[in-house]
Amino acid sequence: MSVHTDRSSVTVLGLGPMGRALAGAFLDAGLRTTVWNRTPGRDTDLVARGAVPAASPEEAVAAAPLTVVCVVNYDASDAVLRQDAVTTALKGRTVVNLSADTPERSRDTAAWAGRHGVRYLDGAIMTPTTTIGTDAGVFLHSGPEELYREHRPVLDALGGSHTHLGEDIGRAAAYDIALLDIFWTSMAGYAHALAVARAEGVTAEELAPFAGGIAAILPPLFTQFAADADAGTYSGEVNPVTSAVSTMAHVVHASEGHGIDASVMRVIEGQARRVIALGHGADAFTRLAEVLARR
Ligand code: NDP
C-alpha cells in the first residue's frame, strides 16, 4: 500500500482537550492512531485505548499518510511542524491543521508547506470537544479539493458534518474568525446580562429560559438579514436604529446604576449613534457592518 492510499492510519499532534477528542474518535473508528504531545503524559488514556505513542513529532508524522494537528494556535503548530526533522519526515505526506488562527497564518503555513513538499489542508472546528465523534460536530475545511477528497474517508471518522469551503486555503479560518466573532461577543453579552440580572435579584437559572428565547431569535434574523446585507440595503422597516439605540441606552443606564461596567454596551450604543449621525437612522442596526468598513 502506498503512503497516500493507506486510509487505516492517522497521526494526531497536540493532545489538549480537542486533540484528545479527535484521537479518541479516530480510535473508536478503528484507525491505527499515533499520538504525540509536547508535554508528555497527556496520552495515557488514549494509549490505554490502543493509541500508539510516538517518542517525537517526526516519529509521529512518519507513522501515517495523514497528520492532524490541533494545538492552541499557529505559533504552536509552527513550533512543531517547522522543526527540520519534522519537515523532512512530512515530505510527500499530508497535514490537516485544525488549530485555530487567522486566514493570514493559514496562507503562510500553506506557503511553507509548498516550499517543503508537504501536502496541506487547513480546517477549523466549530463545535466543542463533546461533539467530536458524534453527528453534532462541525468541521470546516479549505485547500486543494483533490487532497480533501483523498483524505475525506479518514476525516469522516471524526463524525459530524464536513464542509469544503473552497481552494483558498484561508477560507476555513475566515469563516472561523467570523463565527468566533459572533460567539464571543454573544458570550460577553451573556456574562454582562448575568451581572445585571443578579444586581436586580434575578438568578442565572431564572433567566436561562428567556435567555434561550433571545438566542433563538438570532438564527432566523441571520437568514433574513443575509440577502439584505449582501445587497447593501440594510432595511430597517421593522426596527430602525433610531428605535434600537434607545434600548441600548437602557442597558447602559441600568448597569451603571448598579455600578456595573457597561463599556461593551456603551461601544455598541456609540456605534449605533454613529450610524444615525451618518444619515442611516431609518436603516437596520446591521448597517453598522458597512459603516465599520468605511475608512
Ligand atoms: P488548547 O487551545 O489549550 O491547546 C492545547 C494544546 O496546544 C496542547 O496540546 C499544548 O501542548 C499545545 N501547545 C501549546 N503551545 C504549544 C507549543 N508552543 N508547541 C507545541 N504545542 C503547544 O486546547 P484545545 O485542545 O482545546 O484546543 C486546540 C485547538 O482546537 C485550538 O486552536 C482551539 O481554538 C480549537 N478548538 C477547541 C475547542 C474546544 O472546545 N476545546 C472547540 C473548537 C476549536 P502542551 O500540552 O504541551 O501544553
Coordinates of C-alpha atoms and ligand atoms in Angstrom, one line a residue:
M1 CA 0.0 0.0 0.0
S2 CA 1.4 3.4 -0.9
V3 CA 1.7 6.1 1.7
H4 CA -1.2 8.0 0.0
T5 CA -3.7 5.2 -0.2
D6 CA -3.4 4.0 3.3
R7 CA -6.7 5.0 4.9
S8 CA -6.4 2.9 8.0
S9 CA -3.9 5.1 10.0
V10 CA -3.6 8.6 11.1
T11 CA -1.4 10.8 13.4
V12 CA -2.6 13.4 15.8
L13 CA -0.2 16.1 17.0
G14 CA -1.4 18.0 20.1
L15 CA -3.3 16.4 22.9
G16 CA -5.1 19.2 24.6
P17 CA -8.9 18.6 25.2
M18 CA -9.6 18.9 21.5
G19 CA -6.7 16.8 20.2
R20 CA -7.6 14.1 22.7
A21 CA -11.2 14.1 21.5
L22 CA -10.0 13.9 17.8
A23 CA -7.6 11.0 18.6
G24 CA -10.4 9.2 20.6
A25 CA -12.8 9.4 17.7
F26 CA -10.2 8.0 15.3
L27 CA -9.6 5.1 17.7
D28 CA -13.3 4.5 18.0
A29 CA -13.5 4.3 14.2
G30 CA -10.8 1.6 14.3
L31 CA -7.9 3.6 12.8
R32 CA -4.4 3.0 13.8
T33 CA -3.8 6.3 15.7
T34 CA -0.4 7.6 16.5
V35 CA -0.2 10.4 19.0
W36 CA 2.3 13.0 20.2
N37 CA 2.1 16.0 22.5
R38 CA 4.8 18.5 23.5
T39 CA 4.2 17.8 27.2
P40 CA 4.5 14.1 27.9
G41 CA 1.8 12.2 29.8
R42 CA -1.3 13.6 28.0
D43 CA -1.7 10.3 26.1
T44 CA -2.2 7.9 29.0
D45 CA -5.9 7.3 28.4
L46 CA -5.5 7.2 24.6
V47 CA -2.7 4.7 24.8
A48 CA -4.9 2.5 27.1
R49 CA -7.5 2.6 24.4
G50 CA -5.0 1.5 21.8
A51 CA -3.2 4.6 20.5
V52 CA 0.4 4.3 19.6
P53 CA 2.6 6.8 21.5
A54 CA 5.4 8.4 19.4
A55 CA 8.6 9.5 21.1
S56 CA 9.0 12.6 18.9
P57 CA 6.9 14.5 16.4
E58 CA 9.0 13.3 13.5
E59 CA 8.4 9.7 14.5
A60 CA 4.6 10.5 14.8
V61 CA 4.3 12.1 11.4
A62 CA 6.2 9.2 9.7
A63 CA 3.7 6.7 11.0
A64 CA 0.8 7.7 8.8
P65 CA 0.0 9.4 5.5
L66 CA -2.2 12.0 7.2
T67 CA -1.3 14.1 10.2
V68 CA -4.0 16.1 12.0
V69 CA -2.5 19.0 14.0
C70 CA -4.6 20.5 16.8
V71 CA -2.7 22.9 19.1
V72 CA -3.5 26.3 20.6
N73 CA -2.6 28.4 17.5
Y74 CA -0.2 28.6 14.6
D75 CA 2.7 29.7 16.6
A76 CA 2.4 26.4 18.3
S77 CA 1.8 24.4 15.1
D78 CA 4.8 26.2 13.5
A79 CA 6.9 25.3 16.6
V80 CA 6.2 21.6 15.9
L81 CA 5.9 21.3 12.1
R82 CA 8.8 23.6 11.2
Q83 CA 11.4 21.6 13.1
D84 CA 13.8 20.3 10.4
A85 CA 13.3 16.7 11.3
V86 CA 9.5 17.0 11.2
T87 CA 9.5 18.9 8.0
T88 CA 11.7 16.3 6.4
A89 CA 9.5 13.4 7.6
L90 CA 6.4 15.2 6.3
K91 CA 7.7 15.5 2.7
G92 CA 5.0 13.8 0.5
R93 CA 2.6 13.4 3.4
T94 CA -0.5 15.4 4.2
V95 CA -1.1 17.8 7.1
V96 CA -4.6 19.0 8.1
N97 CA -4.2 21.8 10.6
L98 CA -7.3 22.0 12.8
S99 CA -5.7 24.6 15.1
A100 CA -7.5 27.9 15.2
D101 CA -5.8 31.1 13.9
T102 CA -6.2 33.8 11.2
P103 CA -6.5 33.4 7.4
E104 CA -3.1 35.0 7.0
R105 CA -1.5 32.4 9.2
S106 CA -3.2 29.6 7.1
R107 CA -1.8 31.1 3.9
D108 CA 1.7 31.5 5.4
T109 CA 1.6 27.8 6.5
A110 CA 0.4 26.7 3.1
A111 CA 3.3 28.6 1.5
W112 CA 5.8 26.9 3.9
A113 CA 4.2 23.5 3.1
G114 CA 4.5 24.3 -0.7
R115 CA 8.2 25.1 -0.3
H116 CA 8.9 21.8 1.5
G117 CA 6.7 19.4 -0.5
V118 CA 4.2 18.9 2.3
R119 CA 0.6 18.5 1.2
Y120 CA -1.5 20.9 3.1
L121 CA -5.2 21.3 4.1
D122 CA -6.5 23.9 6.5
G123 CA -9.5 23.5 8.8
A124 CA -11.5 24.7 11.7
I125 CA -13.6 23.0 14.3
M126 CA -16.8 24.9 15.2
T127 CA -18.2 22.8 18.0
P128 CA -17.0 21.7 21.5
T129 CA -15.0 18.6 22.3
T130 CA -18.1 16.7 23.4
T131 CA -19.4 16.8 19.8
I132 CA -16.4 15.1 18.3
G133 CA -17.3 11.6 17.1
T134 CA -21.0 12.4 17.1
D135 CA -23.4 13.8 14.5
A136 CA -23.2 17.3 16.1
G137 CA -19.5 18.0 15.2
V138 CA -19.0 20.8 12.6
F139 CA -15.7 20.8 10.7
L140 CA -14.8 23.4 8.0
H141 CA -12.0 22.7 5.5
S142 CA -10.2 24.6 2.8
G143 CA -7.4 24.0 0.4
P144 CA -6.9 21.7 -2.7
E145 CA -10.1 19.9 -3.3
E146 CA -8.4 16.8 -4.6
L147 CA -6.4 16.5 -1.4
Y148 CA -9.6 17.0 0.6
R149 CA -11.4 14.2 -1.3
E150 CA -8.4 11.9 -0.8
H151 CA -8.5 12.3 3.0
R152 CA -12.2 12.7 3.5
P153 CA -12.7 9.0 4.4
V154 CA -10.3 9.4 7.4
L155 CA -11.8 12.8 8.4
D156 CA -15.2 11.2 8.3
A157 CA -14.1 9.1 11.3
L158 CA -14.5 12.3 13.3
G159 CA -18.2 12.2 12.7
G160 CA -20.3 15.3 12.2
S161 CA -20.5 17.4 9.1
H162 CA -17.5 18.3 7.0
T163 CA -17.7 21.2 4.5
H164 CA -15.1 22.0 2.0
L165 CA -15.3 25.8 1.5
G166 CA -13.0 26.1 -1.5
E167 CA -9.4 26.1 -2.7
D168 CA -8.4 29.4 -1.0
I169 CA -6.5 27.9 2.0
G170 CA -7.5 30.8 4.2
R171 CA -11.2 30.3 3.8
A172 CA -11.9 27.9 6.7
A173 CA -10.1 30.4 9.0
A174 CA -12.1 33.3 7.6
Y175 CA -15.3 31.5 8.5
D176 CA -13.8 30.6 11.9
I177 CA -13.0 34.2 12.6
A178 CA -16.4 35.5 11.6
L179 CA -18.2 32.7 13.7
L180 CA -15.9 33.3 16.7
D181 CA -16.8 37.0 16.4
I182 CA -20.5 36.1 16.8
F183 CA -19.7 33.6 19.6
W184 CA -17.5 35.8 21.8
T185 CA -19.5 39.0 21.5
S186 CA -22.6 37.0 22.4
M187 CA -20.9 35.4 25.4
A188 CA -19.7 38.8 26.5
G189 CA -23.4 40.0 26.4
Y190 CA -24.4 36.9 28.3
A191 CA -21.8 37.4 31.0
H192 CA -22.8 41.0 31.3
A193 CA -26.5 40.1 31.4
L194 CA -25.8 37.7 34.3
A195 CA -24.2 40.5 36.3
V196 CA -27.0 43.0 35.7
A197 CA -29.7 40.4 36.3
R198 CA -28.0 39.4 39.6
A199 CA -27.9 43.0 40.7
E200 CA -31.7 43.0 40.2
G201 CA -32.1 39.8 42.2
V202 CA -32.6 37.6 39.1
T203 CA -30.7 34.3 39.2
A204 CA -29.0 32.8 36.1
E205 CA -31.3 29.9 36.4
E206 CA -34.4 32.1 36.4
L207 CA -33.1 34.0 33.4
A208 CA -32.0 30.9 31.4
P209 CA -35.3 30.0 29.6
F210 CA -35.7 33.6 28.5
A211 CA -32.0 33.9 27.5
G212 CA -32.6 30.9 25.4
G213 CA -35.5 32.6 23.8
I214 CA -33.4 35.6 22.9
A215 CA -30.8 33.4 21.4
A216 CA -33.4 31.6 19.3
I217 CA -34.4 34.9 17.7
L218 CA -31.0 35.2 16.1
P219 CA -30.8 32.3 13.6
P220 CA -33.9 33.5 11.6
L221 CA -32.5 37.0 11.8
F222 CA -29.2 35.9 10.3
T223 CA -31.0 34.2 7.5
Q224 CA -33.4 37.2 7.0
F225 CA -30.6 39.8 7.0
A226 CA -28.1 37.8 4.8
A227 CA -29.5 38.7 1.4
D228 CA -30.3 42.2 2.6
A229 CA -26.7 42.7 3.9
D230 CA -25.2 41.3 0.7
A231 CA -27.4 43.6 -1.4
G232 CA -26.3 46.6 0.9
T233 CA -29.9 47.7 1.7
Y234 CA -29.9 47.1 5.5
S235 CA -33.6 47.6 5.6
G236 CA -34.8 49.0 8.9
E237 CA -38.6 48.8 8.3
V238 CA -39.2 46.6 11.3
N239 CA -36.7 48.0 13.8
P240 CA -34.8 51.1 12.7
V241 CA -31.6 52.1 14.5
T242 CA -33.3 55.2 15.9
S243 CA -35.6 52.9 17.9
A244 CA -32.9 50.2 18.7
V245 CA -30.5 52.8 20.2
S246 CA -32.8 53.7 23.0
T247 CA -33.0 50.1 24.3
M248 CA -29.2 50.1 24.3
A249 CA -29.2 53.2 26.4
H250 CA -31.5 51.5 28.9
V251 CA -28.9 48.7 29.4
V252 CA -26.1 51.2 29.9
H253 CA -28.1 53.2 32.5
A254 CA -29.4 50.2 34.4
S255 CA -25.9 48.6 34.5
E256 CA -24.1 51.8 35.6
G257 CA -26.9 52.4 38.2
H258 CA -25.7 49.2 39.8
G259 CA -22.0 50.2 39.4
I260 CA -21.6 47.6 36.8
D261 CA -19.2 48.3 33.9
A262 CA -21.2 48.9 30.7
S263 CA -18.3 49.6 28.4
V264 CA -19.2 47.0 25.8
M265 CA -22.8 48.3 25.6
R266 CA -21.5 51.9 25.5
V267 CA -19.4 51.0 22.5
I268 CA -22.4 49.4 20.8
E269 CA -24.6 52.4 21.6
G270 CA -21.9 54.7 20.3
Q271 CA -21.7 52.7 17.0
A272 CA -25.5 52.9 16.6
R273 CA -25.4 56.7 17.2
R274 CA -22.7 56.9 14.5
V275 CA -24.9 55.1 12.1
I276 CA -27.6 57.6 12.8
A277 CA -25.3 60.6 12.5
L278 CA -24.2 59.4 9.1
G279 CA -27.8 59.6 7.9
H280 CA -28.8 55.9 8.2
G281 CA -31.2 56.2 11.2
A282 CA -34.0 54.6 9.3
D283 CA -31.9 51.5 8.4
A284 CA -31.4 48.3 10.5
F285 CA -28.6 48.1 13.1
T286 CA -26.8 45.8 10.6
R287 CA -26.0 48.9 8.5
L288 CA -23.1 49.0 11.0
A289 CA -21.4 46.2 9.0
E290 CA -21.0 48.7 6.1
V291 CA -20.2 51.7 8.3
L292 CA -17.4 49.8 10.2
A293 CA -15.7 49.0 6.9
R294 CA -15.6 52.7 5.9
R295 CA -12.1 54.3 6.0
Ligands
NDP1 P1 -5.6 24.5 23.7 O1 -6.1 25.5 22.8 O2 -5.3 24.9 25.1 O3 -4.3 23.8 23.1 C1 -3.6 22.9 23.9 C2 -2.6 22.2 23.0 O4 -1.7 23.1 22.4 C3 -1.8 21.2 23.8 O5 -1.5 20.1 23.1 C4 -0.5 22.0 24.0 O6 0.6 21.3 24.3 C5 -0.4 22.6 22.7 N1 0.6 23.7 22.6 C6 0.5 25.0 23.1 N2 1.6 25.7 22.8 C7 2.5 24.8 22.1 C8 3.8 24.9 21.6 N3 4.5 26.1 21.6 N4 4.3 23.9 21.0 C9 3.6 22.7 20.9 N5 2.4 22.5 21.4 C10 1.8 23.6 22.0 O7 -6.7 23.3 23.9 P2 -7.6 22.5 22.9 O8 -7.1 21.2 22.7 O9 -9.0 22.6 23.4 O10 -7.7 23.4 21.5 C11 -6.8 23.0 20.4 C12 -7.3 23.9 19.2 O11 -8.7 23.5 19.0 C13 -7.3 25.4 19.5 O12 -6.9 26.0 18.3 C14 -8.8 25.7 19.8 O13 -9.1 27.0 19.4 C15 -9.5 24.7 18.9 N6 -10.9 24.4 19.3 C16 -11.1 23.9 20.6 C17 -12.4 23.7 21.0 C18 -12.7 23.2 22.4 O14 -13.9 23.1 22.7 N7 -11.7 22.9 23.2 C19 -13.5 24.0 20.1 C20 -13.2 24.3 18.8 C21 -11.9 24.6 18.4 P3 1.1 21.1 25.9 O15 0.2 20.0 26.5 O16 2.5 20.7 25.8 O17 0.9 22.4 26.5

